[in-house]
Coordinates of C-alpha atoms in Angstrom, one line a residue:
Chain A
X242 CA 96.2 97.0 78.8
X243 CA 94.5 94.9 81.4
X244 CA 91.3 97.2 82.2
X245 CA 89.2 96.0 84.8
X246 CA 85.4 95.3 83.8
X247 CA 83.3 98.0 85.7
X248 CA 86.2 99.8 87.5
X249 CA 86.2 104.0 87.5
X250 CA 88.1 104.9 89.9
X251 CA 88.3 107.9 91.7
X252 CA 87.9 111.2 90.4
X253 CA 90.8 111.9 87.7
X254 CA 91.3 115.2 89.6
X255 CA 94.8 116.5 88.4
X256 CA 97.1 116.5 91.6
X257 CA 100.5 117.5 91.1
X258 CA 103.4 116.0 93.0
X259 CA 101.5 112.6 93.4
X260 CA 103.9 109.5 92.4
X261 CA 102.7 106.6 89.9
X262 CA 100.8 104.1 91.9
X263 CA 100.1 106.7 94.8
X264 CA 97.0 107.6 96.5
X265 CA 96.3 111.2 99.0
X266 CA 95.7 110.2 102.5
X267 CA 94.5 113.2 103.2
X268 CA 94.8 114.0 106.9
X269 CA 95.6 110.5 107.7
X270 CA 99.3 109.6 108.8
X271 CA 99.4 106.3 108.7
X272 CA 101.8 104.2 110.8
X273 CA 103.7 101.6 109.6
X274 CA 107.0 100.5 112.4
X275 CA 107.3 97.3 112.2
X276 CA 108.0 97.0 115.6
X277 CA 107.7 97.3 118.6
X278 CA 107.7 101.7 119.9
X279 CA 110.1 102.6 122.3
X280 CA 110.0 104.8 124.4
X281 CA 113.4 107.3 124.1
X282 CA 113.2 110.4 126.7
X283 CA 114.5 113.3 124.6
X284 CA 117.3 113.4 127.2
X285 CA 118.5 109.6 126.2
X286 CA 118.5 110.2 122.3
X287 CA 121.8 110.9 121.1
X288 CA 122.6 110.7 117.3
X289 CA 126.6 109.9 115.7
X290 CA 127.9 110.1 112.8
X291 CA 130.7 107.8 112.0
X292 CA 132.1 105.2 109.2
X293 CA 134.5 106.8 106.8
X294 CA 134.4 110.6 108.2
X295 CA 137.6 112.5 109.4
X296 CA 136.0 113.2 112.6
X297 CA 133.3 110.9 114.4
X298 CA 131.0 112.9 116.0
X299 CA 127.6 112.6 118.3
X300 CA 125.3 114.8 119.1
X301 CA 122.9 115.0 122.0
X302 CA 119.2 117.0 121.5
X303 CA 120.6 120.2 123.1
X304 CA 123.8 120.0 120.8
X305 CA 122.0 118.8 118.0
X306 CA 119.2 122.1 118.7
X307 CA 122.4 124.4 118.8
X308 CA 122.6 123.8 115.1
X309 CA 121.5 126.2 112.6
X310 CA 117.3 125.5 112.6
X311 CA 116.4 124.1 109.2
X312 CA 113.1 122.4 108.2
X313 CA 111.4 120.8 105.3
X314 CA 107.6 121.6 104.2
X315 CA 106.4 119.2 101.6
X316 CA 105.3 115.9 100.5
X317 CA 105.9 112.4 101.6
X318 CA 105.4 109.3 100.1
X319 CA 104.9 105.7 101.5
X320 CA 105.8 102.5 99.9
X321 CA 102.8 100.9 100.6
X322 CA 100.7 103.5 98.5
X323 CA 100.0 106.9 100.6
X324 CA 101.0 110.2 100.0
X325 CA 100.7 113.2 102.4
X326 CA 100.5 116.7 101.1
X327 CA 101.9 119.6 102.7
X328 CA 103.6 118.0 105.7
X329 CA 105.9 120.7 108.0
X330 CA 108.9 119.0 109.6
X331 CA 111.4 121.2 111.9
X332 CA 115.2 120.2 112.6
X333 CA 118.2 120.8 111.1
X334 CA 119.8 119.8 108.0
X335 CA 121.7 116.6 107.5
X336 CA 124.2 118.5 105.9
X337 CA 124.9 120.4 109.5
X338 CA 125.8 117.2 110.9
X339 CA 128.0 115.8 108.1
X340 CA 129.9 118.9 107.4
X341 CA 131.0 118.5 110.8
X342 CA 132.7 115.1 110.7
X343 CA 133.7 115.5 107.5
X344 CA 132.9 112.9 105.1
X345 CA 136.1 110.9 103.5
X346 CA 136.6 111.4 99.9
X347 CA 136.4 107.4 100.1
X348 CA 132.4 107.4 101.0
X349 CA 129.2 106.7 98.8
X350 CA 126.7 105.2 101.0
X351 CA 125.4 105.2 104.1
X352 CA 123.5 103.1 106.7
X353 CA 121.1 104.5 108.4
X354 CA 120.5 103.3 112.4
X355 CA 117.4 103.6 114.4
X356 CA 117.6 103.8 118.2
X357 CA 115.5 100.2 117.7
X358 CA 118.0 98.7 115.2
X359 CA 116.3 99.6 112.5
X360 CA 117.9 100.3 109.5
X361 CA 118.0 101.5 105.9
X362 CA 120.9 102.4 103.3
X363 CA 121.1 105.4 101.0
X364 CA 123.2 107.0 98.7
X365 CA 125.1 109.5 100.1
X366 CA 124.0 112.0 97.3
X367 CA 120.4 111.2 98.8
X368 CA 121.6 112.8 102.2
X369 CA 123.4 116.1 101.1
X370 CA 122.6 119.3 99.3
X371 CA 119.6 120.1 101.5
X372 CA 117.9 117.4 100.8
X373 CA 117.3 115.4 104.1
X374 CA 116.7 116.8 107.8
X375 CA 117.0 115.3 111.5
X376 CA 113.5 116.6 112.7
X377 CA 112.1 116.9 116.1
X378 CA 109.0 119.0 115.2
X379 CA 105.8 118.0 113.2
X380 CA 103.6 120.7 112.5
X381 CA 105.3 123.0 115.4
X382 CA 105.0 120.3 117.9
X383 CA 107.6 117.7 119.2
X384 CA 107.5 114.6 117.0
X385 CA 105.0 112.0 118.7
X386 CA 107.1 108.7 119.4
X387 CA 104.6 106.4 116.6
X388 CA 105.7 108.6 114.4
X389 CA 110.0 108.6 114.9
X390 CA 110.2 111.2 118.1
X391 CA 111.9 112.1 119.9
X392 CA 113.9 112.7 116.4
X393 CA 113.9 110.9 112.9
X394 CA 115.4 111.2 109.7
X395 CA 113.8 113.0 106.8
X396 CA 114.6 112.1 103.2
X397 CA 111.4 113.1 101.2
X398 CA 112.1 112.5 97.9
X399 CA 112.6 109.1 98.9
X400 CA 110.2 106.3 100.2
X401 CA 109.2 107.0 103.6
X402 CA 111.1 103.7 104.8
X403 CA 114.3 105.2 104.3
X404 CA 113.3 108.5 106.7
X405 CA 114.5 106.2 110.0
X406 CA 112.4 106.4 113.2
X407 CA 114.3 107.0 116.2
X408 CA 117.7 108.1 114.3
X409 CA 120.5 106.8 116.3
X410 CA 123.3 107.2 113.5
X411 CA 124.8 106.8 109.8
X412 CA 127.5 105.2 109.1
X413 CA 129.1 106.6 106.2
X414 CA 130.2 103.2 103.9
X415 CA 132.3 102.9 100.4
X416 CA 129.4 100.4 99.3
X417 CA 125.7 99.8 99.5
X418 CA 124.7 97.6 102.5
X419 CA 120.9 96.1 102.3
X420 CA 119.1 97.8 105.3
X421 CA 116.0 96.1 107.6
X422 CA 113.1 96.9 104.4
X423 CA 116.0 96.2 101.4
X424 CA 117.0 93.2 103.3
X425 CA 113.3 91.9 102.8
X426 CA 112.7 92.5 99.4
X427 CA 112.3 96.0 98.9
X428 CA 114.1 98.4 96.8
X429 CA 117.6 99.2 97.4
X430 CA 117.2 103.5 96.6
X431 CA 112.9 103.5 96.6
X432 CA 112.8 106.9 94.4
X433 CA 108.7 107.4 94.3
X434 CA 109.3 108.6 91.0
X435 CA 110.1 105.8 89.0
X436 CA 108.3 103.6 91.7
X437 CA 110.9 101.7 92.9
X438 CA 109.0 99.5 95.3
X439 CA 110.4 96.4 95.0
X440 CA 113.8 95.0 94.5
X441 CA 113.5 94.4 90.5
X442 CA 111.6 97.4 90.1
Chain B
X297 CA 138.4 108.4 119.3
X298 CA 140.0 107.2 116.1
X299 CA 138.4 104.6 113.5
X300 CA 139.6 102.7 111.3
X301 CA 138.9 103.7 107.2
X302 CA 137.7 99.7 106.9
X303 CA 134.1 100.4 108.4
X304 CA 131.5 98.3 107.9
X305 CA 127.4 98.4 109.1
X306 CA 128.3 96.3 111.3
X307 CA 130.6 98.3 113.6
X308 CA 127.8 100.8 114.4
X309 CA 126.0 99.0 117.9
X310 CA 122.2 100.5 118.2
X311 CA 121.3 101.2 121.8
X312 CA 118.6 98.5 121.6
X313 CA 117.7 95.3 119.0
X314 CA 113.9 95.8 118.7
X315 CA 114.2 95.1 115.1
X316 CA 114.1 91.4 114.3
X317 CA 115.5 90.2 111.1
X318 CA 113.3 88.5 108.3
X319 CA 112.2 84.9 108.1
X320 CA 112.7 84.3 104.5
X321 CA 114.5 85.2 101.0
X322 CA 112.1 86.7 98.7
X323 CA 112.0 86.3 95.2
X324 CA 112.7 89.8 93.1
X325 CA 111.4 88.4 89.8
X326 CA 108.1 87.5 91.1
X327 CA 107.5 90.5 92.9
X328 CA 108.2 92.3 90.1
X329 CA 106.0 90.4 87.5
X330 CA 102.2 91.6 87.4
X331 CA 100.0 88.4 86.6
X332 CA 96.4 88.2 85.5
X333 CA 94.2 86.7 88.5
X334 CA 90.4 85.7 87.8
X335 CA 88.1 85.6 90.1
X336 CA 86.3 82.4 90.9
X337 CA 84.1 82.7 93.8
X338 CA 83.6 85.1 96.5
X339 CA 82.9 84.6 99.7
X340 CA 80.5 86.9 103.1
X341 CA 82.3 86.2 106.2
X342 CA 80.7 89.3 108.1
X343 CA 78.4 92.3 107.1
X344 CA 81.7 94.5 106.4
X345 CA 84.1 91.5 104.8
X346 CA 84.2 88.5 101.9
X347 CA 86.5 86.5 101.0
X348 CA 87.6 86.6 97.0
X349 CA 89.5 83.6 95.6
X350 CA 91.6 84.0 92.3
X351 CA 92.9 82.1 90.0
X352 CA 96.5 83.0 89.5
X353 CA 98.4 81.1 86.7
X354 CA 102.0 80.8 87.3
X355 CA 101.6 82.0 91.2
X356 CA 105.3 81.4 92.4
X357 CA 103.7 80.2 96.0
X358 CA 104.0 82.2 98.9
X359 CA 104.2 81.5 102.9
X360 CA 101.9 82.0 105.3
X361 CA 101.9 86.4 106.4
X362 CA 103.4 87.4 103.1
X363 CA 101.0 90.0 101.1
X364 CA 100.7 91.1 97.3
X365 CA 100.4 94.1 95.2
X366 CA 96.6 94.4 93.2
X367 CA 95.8 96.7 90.6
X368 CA 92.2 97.6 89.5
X369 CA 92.5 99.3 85.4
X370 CA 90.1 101.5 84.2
X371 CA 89.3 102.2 80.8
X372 CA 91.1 105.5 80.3
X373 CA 93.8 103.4 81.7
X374 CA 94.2 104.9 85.1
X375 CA 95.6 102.6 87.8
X376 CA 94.8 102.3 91.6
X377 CA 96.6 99.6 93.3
X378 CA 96.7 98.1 97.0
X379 CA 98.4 95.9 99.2
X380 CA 96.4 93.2 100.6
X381 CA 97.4 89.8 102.7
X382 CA 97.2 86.9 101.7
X383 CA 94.2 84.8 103.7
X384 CA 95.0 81.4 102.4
X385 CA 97.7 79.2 103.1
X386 CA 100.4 77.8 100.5
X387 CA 98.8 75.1 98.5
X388 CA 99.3 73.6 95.0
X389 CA 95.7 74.4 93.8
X390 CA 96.6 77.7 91.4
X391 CA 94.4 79.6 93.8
X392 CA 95.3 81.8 96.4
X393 CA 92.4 84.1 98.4
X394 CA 92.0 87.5 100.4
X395 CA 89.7 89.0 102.2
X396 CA 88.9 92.4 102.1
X397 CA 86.7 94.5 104.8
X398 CA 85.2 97.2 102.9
X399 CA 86.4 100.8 103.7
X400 CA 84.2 103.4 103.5
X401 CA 84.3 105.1 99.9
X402 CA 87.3 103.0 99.3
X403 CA 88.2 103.0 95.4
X404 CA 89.5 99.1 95.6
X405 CA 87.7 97.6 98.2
X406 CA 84.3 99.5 97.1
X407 CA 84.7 97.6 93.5
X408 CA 85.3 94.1 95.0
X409 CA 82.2 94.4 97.1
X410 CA 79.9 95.9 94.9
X411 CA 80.9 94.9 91.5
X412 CA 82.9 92.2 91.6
X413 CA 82.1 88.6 90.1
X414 CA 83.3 85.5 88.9
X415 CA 84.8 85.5 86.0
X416 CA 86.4 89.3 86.3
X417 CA 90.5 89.2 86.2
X418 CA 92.5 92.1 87.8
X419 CA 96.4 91.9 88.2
X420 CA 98.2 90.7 91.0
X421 CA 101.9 90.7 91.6
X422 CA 103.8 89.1 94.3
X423 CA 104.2 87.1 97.1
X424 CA 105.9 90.2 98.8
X425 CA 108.1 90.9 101.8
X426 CA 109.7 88.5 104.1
X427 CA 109.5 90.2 107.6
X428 CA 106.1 89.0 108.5
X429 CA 106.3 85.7 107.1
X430 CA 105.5 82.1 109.3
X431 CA 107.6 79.3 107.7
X432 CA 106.2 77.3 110.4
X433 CA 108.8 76.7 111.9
X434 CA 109.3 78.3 115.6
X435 CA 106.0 78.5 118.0
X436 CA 103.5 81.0 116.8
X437 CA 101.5 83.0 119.1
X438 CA 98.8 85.5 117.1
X439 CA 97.7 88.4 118.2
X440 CA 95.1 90.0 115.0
X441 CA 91.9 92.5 115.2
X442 CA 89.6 92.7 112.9
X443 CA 90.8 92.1 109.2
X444 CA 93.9 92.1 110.9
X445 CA 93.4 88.2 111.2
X446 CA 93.8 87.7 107.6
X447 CA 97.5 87.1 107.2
X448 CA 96.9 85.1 110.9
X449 CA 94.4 83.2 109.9
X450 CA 96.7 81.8 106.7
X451 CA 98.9 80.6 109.4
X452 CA 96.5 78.7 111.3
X453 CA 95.6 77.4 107.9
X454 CA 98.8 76.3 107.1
X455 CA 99.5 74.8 110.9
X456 CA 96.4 72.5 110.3
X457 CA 96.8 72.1 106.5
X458 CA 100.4 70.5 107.6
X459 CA 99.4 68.7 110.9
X460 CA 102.3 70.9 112.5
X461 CA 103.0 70.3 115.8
X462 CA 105.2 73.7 116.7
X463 CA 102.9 75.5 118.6
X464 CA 100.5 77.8 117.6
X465 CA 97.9 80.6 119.4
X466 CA 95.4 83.2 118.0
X467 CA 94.0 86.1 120.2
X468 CA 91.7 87.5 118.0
X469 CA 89.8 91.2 118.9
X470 CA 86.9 92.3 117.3
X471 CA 84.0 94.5 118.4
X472 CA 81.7 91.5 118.3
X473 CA 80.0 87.9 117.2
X474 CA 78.9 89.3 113.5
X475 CA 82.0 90.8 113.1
X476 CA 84.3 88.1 113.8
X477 CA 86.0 87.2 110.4
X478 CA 86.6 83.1 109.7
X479 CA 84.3 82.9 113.0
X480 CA 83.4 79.1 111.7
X481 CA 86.7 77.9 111.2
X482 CA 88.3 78.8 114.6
X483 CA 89.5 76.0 116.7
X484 CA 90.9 75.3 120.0
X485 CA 93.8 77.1 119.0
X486 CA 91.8 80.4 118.9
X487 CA 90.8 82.4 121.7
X488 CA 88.1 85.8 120.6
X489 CA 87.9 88.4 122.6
X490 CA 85.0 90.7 122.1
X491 CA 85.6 94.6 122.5
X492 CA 81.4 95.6 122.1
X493 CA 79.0 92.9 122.6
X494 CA 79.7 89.4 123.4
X495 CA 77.9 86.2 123.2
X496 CA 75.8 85.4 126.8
X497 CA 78.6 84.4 129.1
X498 CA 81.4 85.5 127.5
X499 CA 83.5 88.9 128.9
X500 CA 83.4 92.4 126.7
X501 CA 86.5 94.3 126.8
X502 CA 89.8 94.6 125.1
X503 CA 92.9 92.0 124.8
X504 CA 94.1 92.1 128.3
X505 CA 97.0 91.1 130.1
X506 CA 95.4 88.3 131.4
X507 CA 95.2 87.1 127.8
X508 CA 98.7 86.7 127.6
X509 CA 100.0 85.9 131.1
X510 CA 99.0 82.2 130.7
X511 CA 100.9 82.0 127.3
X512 CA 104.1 84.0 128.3
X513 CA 104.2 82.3 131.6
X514 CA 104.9 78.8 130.1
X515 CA 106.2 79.5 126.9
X516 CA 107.1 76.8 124.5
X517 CA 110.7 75.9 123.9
X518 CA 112.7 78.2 122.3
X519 CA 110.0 80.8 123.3
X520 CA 107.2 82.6 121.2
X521 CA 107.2 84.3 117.5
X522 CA 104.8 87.1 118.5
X523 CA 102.9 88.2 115.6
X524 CA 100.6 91.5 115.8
X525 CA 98.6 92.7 112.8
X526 CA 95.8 95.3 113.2
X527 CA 95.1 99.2 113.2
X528 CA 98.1 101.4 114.9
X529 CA 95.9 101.5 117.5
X530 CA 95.7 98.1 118.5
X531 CA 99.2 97.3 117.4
X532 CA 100.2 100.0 119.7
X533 CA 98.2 98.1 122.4
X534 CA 98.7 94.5 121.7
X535 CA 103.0 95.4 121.4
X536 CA 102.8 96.7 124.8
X537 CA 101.1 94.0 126.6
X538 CA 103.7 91.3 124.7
X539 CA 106.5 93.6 126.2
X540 CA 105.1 94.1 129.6
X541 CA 104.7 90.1 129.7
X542 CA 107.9 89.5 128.8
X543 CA 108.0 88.9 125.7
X544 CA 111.5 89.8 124.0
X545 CA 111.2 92.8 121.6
X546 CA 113.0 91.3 118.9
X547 CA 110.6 88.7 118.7
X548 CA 107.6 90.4 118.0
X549 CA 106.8 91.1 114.1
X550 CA 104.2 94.0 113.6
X551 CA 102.1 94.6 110.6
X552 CA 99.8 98.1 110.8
X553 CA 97.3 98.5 108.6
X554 CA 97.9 101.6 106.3

């Protein structure tokens, strides 16, 4: 072990649910787009679901708010080192969305599209059994554009990367297909948890 | 509507193309591999920043914008580890450097600017990421605030380490003359603009479109590479004026600090 002459650290105070190689921001949210925020009027976001489904399907806000309410309260964990405790997103559940068009027996992945052309792959076990949301809500309030509004994905258990900004659609895929971040070095699942930053990792 | 069962990514057309693609490959085996850097001299460029230059044996080389992964070990064997820019540009002298502001009560930055020395390794791993990376190759136009510059300023190092002739602009903010990083090394290529106090003569206020107007009005063939680094805050800002001048979307690269 490398230890580094006169270094203590913070505090070792215990903190459950914080990753290897994380830190607590606290109240901070940092943010980290890479580009340029757009703009989308809630009544211009739309969000499809397509690729290797029986039934292609798109959603506006109103439809999409139709669906049965569903939320996730949590953590949240950034690739660049920052965790955020006890975050409240409110949506619905991916899994309202997919059940409706109906993914092919044929489909594993899935690329995720951001109304900026964005992008990021998962898994598509990442993205069912409750376990990612298409929010509009932080904290009981509409999701501030910086930070993905009018409506982003949510995959916590993942690296925040793959929780898309500006969720314009996934595209269900019989392969993985490098997003924008896995395209540029970084991790092609990012699970916090075995701190799988980098490609390699 | 009926698809076909042979989808690809590809088939799915976003609304917009803000995103821009990456500059470069990146190597997975030297992001993955921590090295052992020691320090050999550190540098005060303002009240609030130094430069720290490291030895880094077996550095794989990196462009100018890339960053790297640094761990600080204590002796009970806990870990806290940052990303940081790199400030220097590619050379072949084993070194690379960064500067670091210091945060307030910041566990990394508070050891590098009241403990560190010469002498004193820590671990590095990287060059990382190739979305914010300058080959040097298309016209650069800079827009950085206050350690912000780093990763800018190891472009402007590069430009006149390789007599490029692509050109090449730096807008960079900060709140005033002591707290300009690199302040001594800035050319003609550099334009400060002073947000707090300002030398006698010189305007206070923040990057304006008038900054940019000049630059976007007669752009350089094939047009600008915009690069923004900074807080969210001034990323936010700076992104907006680049639109609002015309500057095409997918052709400006932001890096926010967090």
């Amino acid at each position: 072990m490398n230890t580094t002459r006169g270094f203590t650290g913070r505090p070792r105070a215990a903190r459950p649910g914080l990753p290897p190689g994380q830190y607590d921001a606290g109240d901070d949210w940092p943010v980290l787009s890479a580009e340029v925020t757009p703009q989308i009027a809630p009544a211009d976001w739309s969000f499809r679901v397509g690729g290797l489904v029986a039934e292609p399907r798109t959603w506006d806000l109103a439809a999409a708010r139709r669906l049965p309410a569903s939320g996730y309260a949590g953590d949240i964990h950034c690739v660049t080192g920052w965790s955020k405790f006890g975050v409240r997103f409110g949506g619905v559940s991916l899994d309202a969305f997919l059940d409706a068009a109906g993914p092919l027996p044929s489909a594993t992945h899935a690329v995720a599209h951001a109304h900026t052309g964005y992008t990021a792959n998962l898994p598509l076990a990442d993205l069912t059994g409750g376990r990612a949301w298409i929010v509009w809500e932080y904290d009981g309030r509409p999701l501030a554009p910086e930070h993905g509004g009018p409506a982003r994905l949510v995959v916590p258990h993942l690296y925040f990367w793959k929780s898309v900004k500006w969720i314009a659609g996934l595209e269900l895929l019989d392969h993985d297909e490098p997003g924008f971040w896995e395209q540029n070095g970084y991790h092609a699942r990012g699970n916090p948890w075995e701190e799988q930053r980098y490609s390699g990792d | 509507m009926t698809e076909t069962a042979t989808h690809t990514a590809g088939t799915f057309t976003p609304p917009a193309r803000f995103a821009v693609p990456g500059r470069i490959e990146v190597s997975g085996r030297a992001a993955t591999t921590w090295r052992t850097a020691t320090l050999t001299e550190i540098r005060r460029e303002t009240p609030r920043a130094s430069t720290f230059r490291l030895a880094v044996p077996g550095w794989a080389g990196h462009l100018p914008g890339q960053h790297l992964m640094l761990r600080l070990t204590a002796e009970d064997g806990y870990r806290a580890q940052r990303h940081y820019s790199l400030a220097s540009a590619p050379d072949d002298s084993g070194h690379i450097e960064l500067t670091l502001d210091r945060v307030p009560d910041g566990e990394v930055s508070g050891w590098f600017h009241t403990v560190a020395r010469p002498g004193d390794e820590i671990e590095v791993r990287g060059p990382l990421s190739g979305f914010f990376a300058w080959p040097g190759d298309r016209p650069a136009l800079l827009l950085g605030a206050g350690s912000g510059v780093v990763p800018l300023m190891s472009m402007v190092r590069h430009h006149r380490a390789r007599g490029l002739t692509v050109p090449l602009r730096l807008l960079v903010s900060a709140r005033g003359p002591e707290e300009l990083i690199y302040a001594r090394e800035y050319g003609t290529e550099t334009t400060p603009v002073f947000t707090r106090t300002a030398p006698a003569g010189v305007p206070v206020g923040r990057l304006a479109p008038g900054h940019l107007a000049p630059l976007l009005a007669d752009p350089p063939a094939g047009g600008w590479e915009a690069y923004v680094c900074g807080s969210n805050a001034f990323a936010e800002h700076a992104s907006r004026l680049l639109v609002a001048a015309g500057q095409p979307v997918d052709r400006i690269r932001i890096e926010r600090f967090g």
